[in-house]
PDB file of C-alpha atoms in Angstrom:
ATOM      1  CA  LEU Y 310      -0.007   0.057  -0.118  1.00  0.00           C
ATOM      2  CA  PRO Y 311       1.175   3.555  -0.646  1.00  0.00           C
ATOM      3  CA  PHE Y 312       2.413   5.617   2.394  1.00  0.00           C
ATOM      4  CA  PHE Y 313      -0.751   7.890   2.267  1.00  0.00           C
ATOM      5  CA  ILE Y 314      -3.274   4.960   2.783  1.00  0.00           C
ATOM      6  CA  MET Y 315      -2.977   3.602   6.306  1.00  0.00           C
ATOM      7  CA  PRO Y 316      -4.160  -0.053   6.719  1.00  0.00           C
ATOM      8  CA  LYS Y 317      -7.261  -0.589   8.708  1.00  0.00           C
ATOM      9  CA  ASP Y 318      -6.735  -1.992  12.197  1.00  0.00           C
ATOM     10  CA  GLU Y 319      -8.099  -5.533  12.299  1.00  0.00           C
ATOM     11  CA  TYR Y 320      -9.411  -5.287  15.637  1.00  0.00           C
ATOM     12  CA  SER Y 321     -11.120  -1.875  15.498  1.00  0.00           C
ATOM     13  CA  ASP Y 322     -14.715  -1.415  16.580  1.00  0.00           C
ATOM     14  CA  LYS Y 323     -15.661   0.150  13.247  1.00  0.00           C
ATOM     15  CA  LYS Y 324     -17.114  -2.192  10.637  1.00  0.00           C
ATOM     16  CA  LYS Y 325     -16.058  -1.810   7.088  1.00  0.00           C
ATOM     17  CA  GLN Y 326     -18.622   0.388   5.344  1.00  0.00           C
ATOM     18  CA  PHE Y 327     -19.850  -0.860   1.859  1.00  0.00           C
ATOM     19  CA  TRP Y 328     -21.127   1.764  -0.500  1.00  0.00           C
ATOM     20  CA  SER Y 329     -23.932   1.315  -2.993  1.00  0.00           C
ATOM     21  CA  LYS Y 330     -23.250   2.728  -6.424  1.00  0.00           C
ATOM     22  CA  GLU Y 331     -25.170   5.887  -5.725  1.00  0.00           C
ATOM     23  CA  GLU Y 332     -23.560   6.362  -2.289  1.00  0.00           C
ATOM     24  CA  ALA Y 333     -20.110   5.803  -3.899  1.00  0.00           C
ATOM     25  CA  VAL Y 334     -20.724   8.448  -6.596  1.00  0.00           C
ATOM     26  CA  LEU Y 335     -21.935  10.878  -4.198  1.00  0.00           C
ATOM     27  CA  ASN Y 336     -19.266  10.253  -1.511  1.00  0.00           C
ATOM     28  CA  ILE Y 337     -16.490  10.197  -3.935  1.00  0.00           C
ATOM     29  CA  GLN Y 338     -17.694  13.378  -5.568  1.00  0.00           C
ATOM     30  CA  LYS Y 339     -17.581  15.131  -2.165  1.00  0.00           C
ATOM     31  CA  TYR Y 340     -13.970  13.637  -1.540  1.00  0.00           C
ATOM     32  CA  CYS Y 341     -12.869  15.058  -4.894  1.00  0.00           C
ATOM     33  CA  ALA Y 342     -14.572  18.376  -4.263  1.00  0.00           C
ATOM     34  CA  PHE Y 343     -13.002  18.894  -0.901  1.00  0.00           C
ATOM     35  CA  GLN Y 344      -9.287  18.994  -2.297  1.00  0.00           C
ATOM     36  CA  GLU Y 345      -7.596  17.949  -5.409  1.00  0.00           C
ATOM     37  CA  ARG Y 346      -6.948  14.173  -5.639  1.00  0.00           C
ATOM     38  CA  CYS Y 347      -4.858  11.828  -7.708  1.00  0.00           C
ATOM     39  CA  HIS Y 348      -6.470   8.944  -9.511  1.00  0.00           C
ATOM     40  CA  LYS Y 349      -4.650   6.614  -7.201  1.00  0.00           C
ATOM     41  CA  GLU Y 350      -6.174   8.118  -4.088  1.00  0.00           C
ATOM     42  CA  VAL Y 351      -9.657   7.863  -5.463  1.00  0.00           C
ATOM     43  CA  ARG Y 352      -9.069   4.348  -6.635  1.00  0.00           C
ATOM     44  CA  TYR Y 353      -8.028   3.261  -3.056  1.00  0.00           C
ATOM     45  CA  LYS Y 354     -10.829   5.036  -1.570  1.00  0.00           C
ATOM     46  CA  LEU Y 355     -13.377   3.231  -3.709  1.00  0.00           C
ATOM     47  CA  ILE Y 356     -11.659  -0.161  -3.163  1.00  0.00           C
ATOM     48  CA  GLU Y 357     -11.675   0.554   0.556  1.00  0.00           C
ATOM     49  CA  HIS Y 358     -15.474   0.709   0.350  1.00  0.00           C
ATOM     50  CA  ALA Y 359     -15.729  -2.540  -1.762  1.00  0.00           C
ATOM     51  CA  ILE Y 360     -16.278  -0.844  -5.297  1.00  0.00           C
ATOM     52  CA  TYR Y 361     -14.249  -3.032  -7.763  1.00  0.00           C
ATOM     53  CA  GLY Y 362     -13.834  -3.730 -11.471  1.00  0.00           C
ATOM     54  CA  ASP Y 363     -16.061  -2.114 -14.134  1.00  0.00           C
ATOM     55  CA  LEU Y 364     -18.007  -0.122 -11.555  1.00  0.00           C
ATOM     56  CA  LEU Y 365     -14.807   1.338 -10.134  1.00  0.00           C
ATOM     57  CA  GLU Y 366     -13.685   2.344 -13.756  1.00  0.00           C
ATOM     58  CA  GLU Y 367     -17.135   3.688 -14.590  1.00  0.00           C
ATOM     59  CA  ILE Y 368     -17.149   5.947 -11.530  1.00  0.00           C
ATOM     60  CA  ILE Y 369     -13.523   7.140 -12.236  1.00  0.00           C
ATOM     61  CA  SER Y 370     -14.497   7.977 -15.855  1.00  0.00           C
ATOM     62  CA  ASP Y 371     -17.497   9.807 -14.740  1.00  0.00           C
ATOM     63  CA  LEU Y 372     -15.445  11.873 -12.206  1.00  0.00           C
ATOM     64  CA  ILE Y 373     -13.009  12.755 -15.077  1.00  0.00           C
ATOM     65  CA  SER Y 374     -15.782  13.693 -17.383  1.00  0.00           C
ATOM     66  CA  ASN Y 375     -17.468  15.819 -14.784  1.00  0.00           C
ATOM     67  CA  ASN Y 376     -14.238  17.515 -14.023  1.00  0.00           C
ATOM     68  CA  PHE Y 377     -14.073  16.267 -10.345  1.00  0.00           C
ATOM     69  CA  LEU Y 378     -10.742  14.442 -11.153  1.00  0.00           C
ATOM     70  CA  ASP Y 379      -8.035  15.931 -13.229  1.00  0.00           C
ATOM     71  CA  GLU Y 380      -4.555  14.689 -13.106  1.00  0.00           C
ATOM     72  CA  GLU Y 381      -2.777  17.634 -14.531  1.00  0.00           C
ATOM     73  CA  ARG Y 382      -4.689  19.982 -12.269  1.00  0.00           C
ATOM     74  CA  PHE Y 383      -3.859  17.867  -9.242  1.00  0.00           C
ATOM     75  CA  ALA Y 384      -0.134  17.825 -10.188  1.00  0.00           C
ATOM     76  CA  ARG Y 385      -0.012  21.716 -10.594  1.00  0.00           C
ATOM     77  CA  THR Y 386      -1.732  22.290  -7.395  1.00  0.00           C
ATOM     78  CA  PHE Y 387       0.388  19.692  -5.670  1.00  0.00           C
ATOM     79  CA  ALA Y 388       3.688  21.200  -6.999  1.00  0.00           C
ATOM     80  CA  ARG Y 389       2.553  24.824  -6.163  1.00  0.00           C
ATOM     81  CA  GLY Y 390       1.496  23.810  -2.709  1.00  0.00           C
ATOM     82  CA  LYS Y 391       4.551  21.828  -1.643  1.00  0.00           C
ATOM     83  CA  PHE Y 392       6.804  24.543  -3.147  1.00  0.00           C
ATOM     84  CA  ARG Y 393       5.109  27.506  -1.388  1.00  0.00           C
ATOM     85  CA  MET Y 394       4.184  25.705   1.892  1.00  0.00           C
ATOM     86  CA  LYS Y 395       7.006  23.337   2.608  1.00  0.00           C
ATOM     87  CA  GLN Y 396       9.649  24.801   0.465  1.00  0.00           C
ATOM     88  CA  TRP Y 397      10.264  21.451  -1.363  1.00  0.00           C
ATOM     89  CA  GLY Y 398      12.514  21.426  -4.337  1.00  0.00           C
ATOM     90  CA  ARG Y 399      11.680  20.080  -7.887  1.00  0.00           C
ATOM     91  CA  ASN Y 400      13.331  16.663  -7.250  1.00  0.00           C
ATOM     92  CA  LYS Y 401      11.285  15.873  -4.229  1.00  0.00           C
ATOM     93  CA  ILE Y 402       8.067  17.197  -5.828  1.00  0.00           C
ATOM     94  CA  LYS Y 403       8.740  14.993  -8.986  1.00  0.00           C
ATOM     95  CA  GLN Y 404       9.447  11.928  -6.672  1.00  0.00           C
ATOM     96  CA  GLU Y 405       6.187  12.236  -4.771  1.00  0.00           C
ATOM     97  CA  LEU Y 406       4.100  12.797  -7.991  1.00  0.00           C
ATOM     98  CA  LYS Y 407       5.743   9.631  -9.353  1.00  0.00           C
ATOM     99  CA  ILE Y 408       4.803   7.654  -6.213  1.00  0.00           C
ATOM    100  CA  ARG Y 409       1.130   8.804  -6.909  1.00  0.00           C
ATOM    101  CA  ASP Y 410       1.445   7.422 -10.472  1.00  0.00           C
ATOM    102  CA  VAL Y 411       1.051  10.845 -12.137  1.00  0.00           C
ATOM    103  CA  SER Y 412       1.927  10.865 -15.755  1.00  0.00           C
ATOM    104  CA  ALA Y 413       5.183  12.263 -17.000  1.00  0.00           C
ATOM    105  CA  TYR Y 414       3.309  14.916 -19.073  1.00  0.00           C
ATOM    106  CA  SER Y 415       1.401  16.092 -16.054  1.00  0.00           C
ATOM    107  CA  ILE Y 416       4.586  16.132 -13.900  1.00  0.00           C
ATOM    108  CA  LYS Y 417       6.274  18.250 -16.551  1.00  0.00           C
ATOM    109  CA  ALA Y 418       3.303  20.689 -16.619  1.00  0.00           C
ATOM    110  CA  ALA Y 419       3.453  20.824 -12.874  1.00  0.00           C
ATOM    111  CA  MET Y 420       7.097  22.067 -12.878  1.00  0.00           C
ATOM    112  CA  THR Y 421       6.064  25.049 -14.871  1.00  0.00           C
ATOM    113  CA  GLU Y 422       4.205  26.234 -11.741  1.00  0.00           C
ATOM    114  CA  ILE Y 423       7.678  26.946 -10.027  1.00  0.00           C
ATOM    115  CA  ASP Y 424       9.111  30.368 -10.940  1.00  0.00           C
ATOM    116  CA  GLY Y 425      12.790  30.057 -11.362  1.00  0.00           C
ATOM    117  CA  ASP Y 426      13.746  33.355  -9.666  1.00  0.00           C
ATOM    118  CA  GLU Y 427      11.563  32.537  -6.699  1.00  0.00           C
ATOM    119  CA  TYR Y 428      12.960  29.028  -6.742  1.00  0.00           C
ATOM    120  CA  ILE Y 429      16.621  30.263  -6.225  1.00  0.00           C
ATOM    121  CA  SER Y 430      15.410  32.815  -3.867  1.00  0.00           C
ATOM    122  CA  VAL Y 431      13.678  30.100  -1.548  1.00  0.00           C
ATOM    123  CA  LEU Y 432      16.721  27.896  -1.734  1.00  0.00           C
ATOM    124  CA  SER Y 433      19.017  30.812  -0.627  1.00  0.00           C
ATOM    125  CA  HIS Y 434      16.631  31.661   2.190  1.00  0.00           C
ATOM    126  CA  LEU Y 435      16.619  27.919   3.390  1.00  0.00           C
ATOM    127  CA  ILE Y 436      20.305  27.650   3.248  1.00  0.00           C
ATOM    128  CA  ALA Y 437      20.815  31.037   5.107  1.00  0.00           C
ATOM    129  CA  LYS Y 438      18.277  29.946   7.883  1.00  0.00           C
ATOM    130  CA  LYS Y 439      19.974  26.556   8.295  1.00  0.00           C
ATOM    131  CA  GLU Y 440      23.357  28.422   8.514  1.00  0.00           C
ATOM    132  CA  ARG Y 441      22.095  30.560  11.381  1.00  0.00           C
ATOM    133  CA  THR Y 442      20.596  27.660  13.276  1.00  0.00           C
ATOM    134  CA  THR Y 443      23.347  25.204  12.990  1.00  0.00           C
ATOM    135  CA  THR Y 444      26.837  24.859  14.583  1.00  0.00           C
ATOM    136  CA  PHE Y 445      29.703  23.685  12.436  1.00  0.00           C
ATOM    137  CA  LYS Y 446      33.110  22.204  13.285  1.00  0.00           C
ATOM    138  CA  ASN Y 447      34.758  23.697  10.167  1.00  0.00           C
ATOM    139  CA  GLN Y 448      34.170  24.994   6.764  1.00  0.00           C
ATOM    140  CA  PHE Y 449      33.841  21.392   5.292  1.00  0.00           C
ATOM    141  CA  ASP Y 450      31.385  20.422   7.914  1.00  0.00           C
ATOM    142  CA  LYS Y 451      29.394  23.563   7.114  1.00  0.00           C
ATOM    143  CA  LYS Y 452      29.369  22.782   3.401  1.00  0.00           C
ATOM    144  CA  LYS Y 453      28.326  19.078   3.928  1.00  0.00           C
ATOM    145  CA  LYS Y 454      25.528  19.971   6.383  1.00  0.00           C
ATOM    146  CA  LEU Y 455      24.038  22.722   4.320  1.00  0.00           C
ATOM    147  CA  THR Y 456      24.286  20.644   1.174  1.00  0.00           C
ATOM    148  CA  ASP Y 457      22.823  17.585   2.775  1.00  0.00           C
ATOM    149  CA  TYR Y 458      19.906  19.723   4.053  1.00  0.00           C
ATOM    150  CA  ALA Y 459      19.118  21.232   0.755  1.00  0.00           C
ATOM    151  CA  LEU Y 460      19.302  17.849  -0.996  1.00  0.00           C
ATOM    152  CA  SER Y 461      16.914  16.470   1.515  1.00  0.00           C
ATOM    153  CA  LYS Y 462      14.575  19.108   0.673  1.00  0.00           C
ATOM    154  CA  GLY Y 463      14.752  18.245  -3.034  1.00  0.00           C
ATOM    155  CA  TYR Y 464      16.915  20.848  -4.549  1.00  0.00           C
ATOM    156  CA  GLU Y 465      19.409  20.268  -7.305  1.00  0.00           C
ATOM    157  CA  TYR Y 466      23.035  19.768  -6.260  1.00  0.00           C
ATOM    158  CA  GLU Y 467      24.305  22.280  -8.971  1.00  0.00           C
ATOM    159  CA  LEU Y 468      22.145  25.083  -7.526  1.00  0.00           C
ATOM    160  CA  ILE Y 469      23.123  24.221  -3.949  1.00  0.00           C
ATOM    161  CA  ALA Y 470      26.723  24.306  -4.846  1.00  0.00           C
ATOM    162  CA  GLU Y 471      26.493  27.574  -6.624  1.00  0.00           C
ATOM    163  CA  ILE Y 472      24.699  29.058  -3.669  1.00  0.00           C
ATOM    164  CA  ILE Y 473      27.045  27.710  -0.940  1.00  0.00           C
ATOM    165  CA  GLY Y 474      29.993  28.684  -3.086  1.00  0.00           C
ATOM    166  CA  LYS Y 475      28.798  32.375  -2.962  1.00  0.00           C
ATOM    167  CA  ARG Y 476      28.841  32.401   0.773  1.00  0.00           C
TER     168      ARG Y 476
END
């Protein structure tokens, strides 16, 4: 199972709820209207409520045709949100979208949501903040810690090296 779907506890008091076709359509429309969802999340939600096979595909098809589900829109929203709110870099955003089975076309479209100047500015700010809040043994330790931090946030090594080199 993907990391964003937690397995149900076998011993919980809640019984597994089975949806009829009408309930499934209504509930999954609410689920998609609440926030952007990827196809994989919707598919797992339907399977969790015992909707399988042709009915599952029919419901997903209806969601797409009624604009409740749009992979490219999801990818763009996801990239914008993760960059602006969590300051993730392009590599980490791409990796997360691939985990969610988003198409290469949609991932490429999502990357256009990140402005290049803003991207470099955010990376510089992250490195400066980390530099202020971390102690270093020497210059090599400083470079390694700052680089590792920025890499863990998903930024490209070349950009990181360029920004740290200017300090």
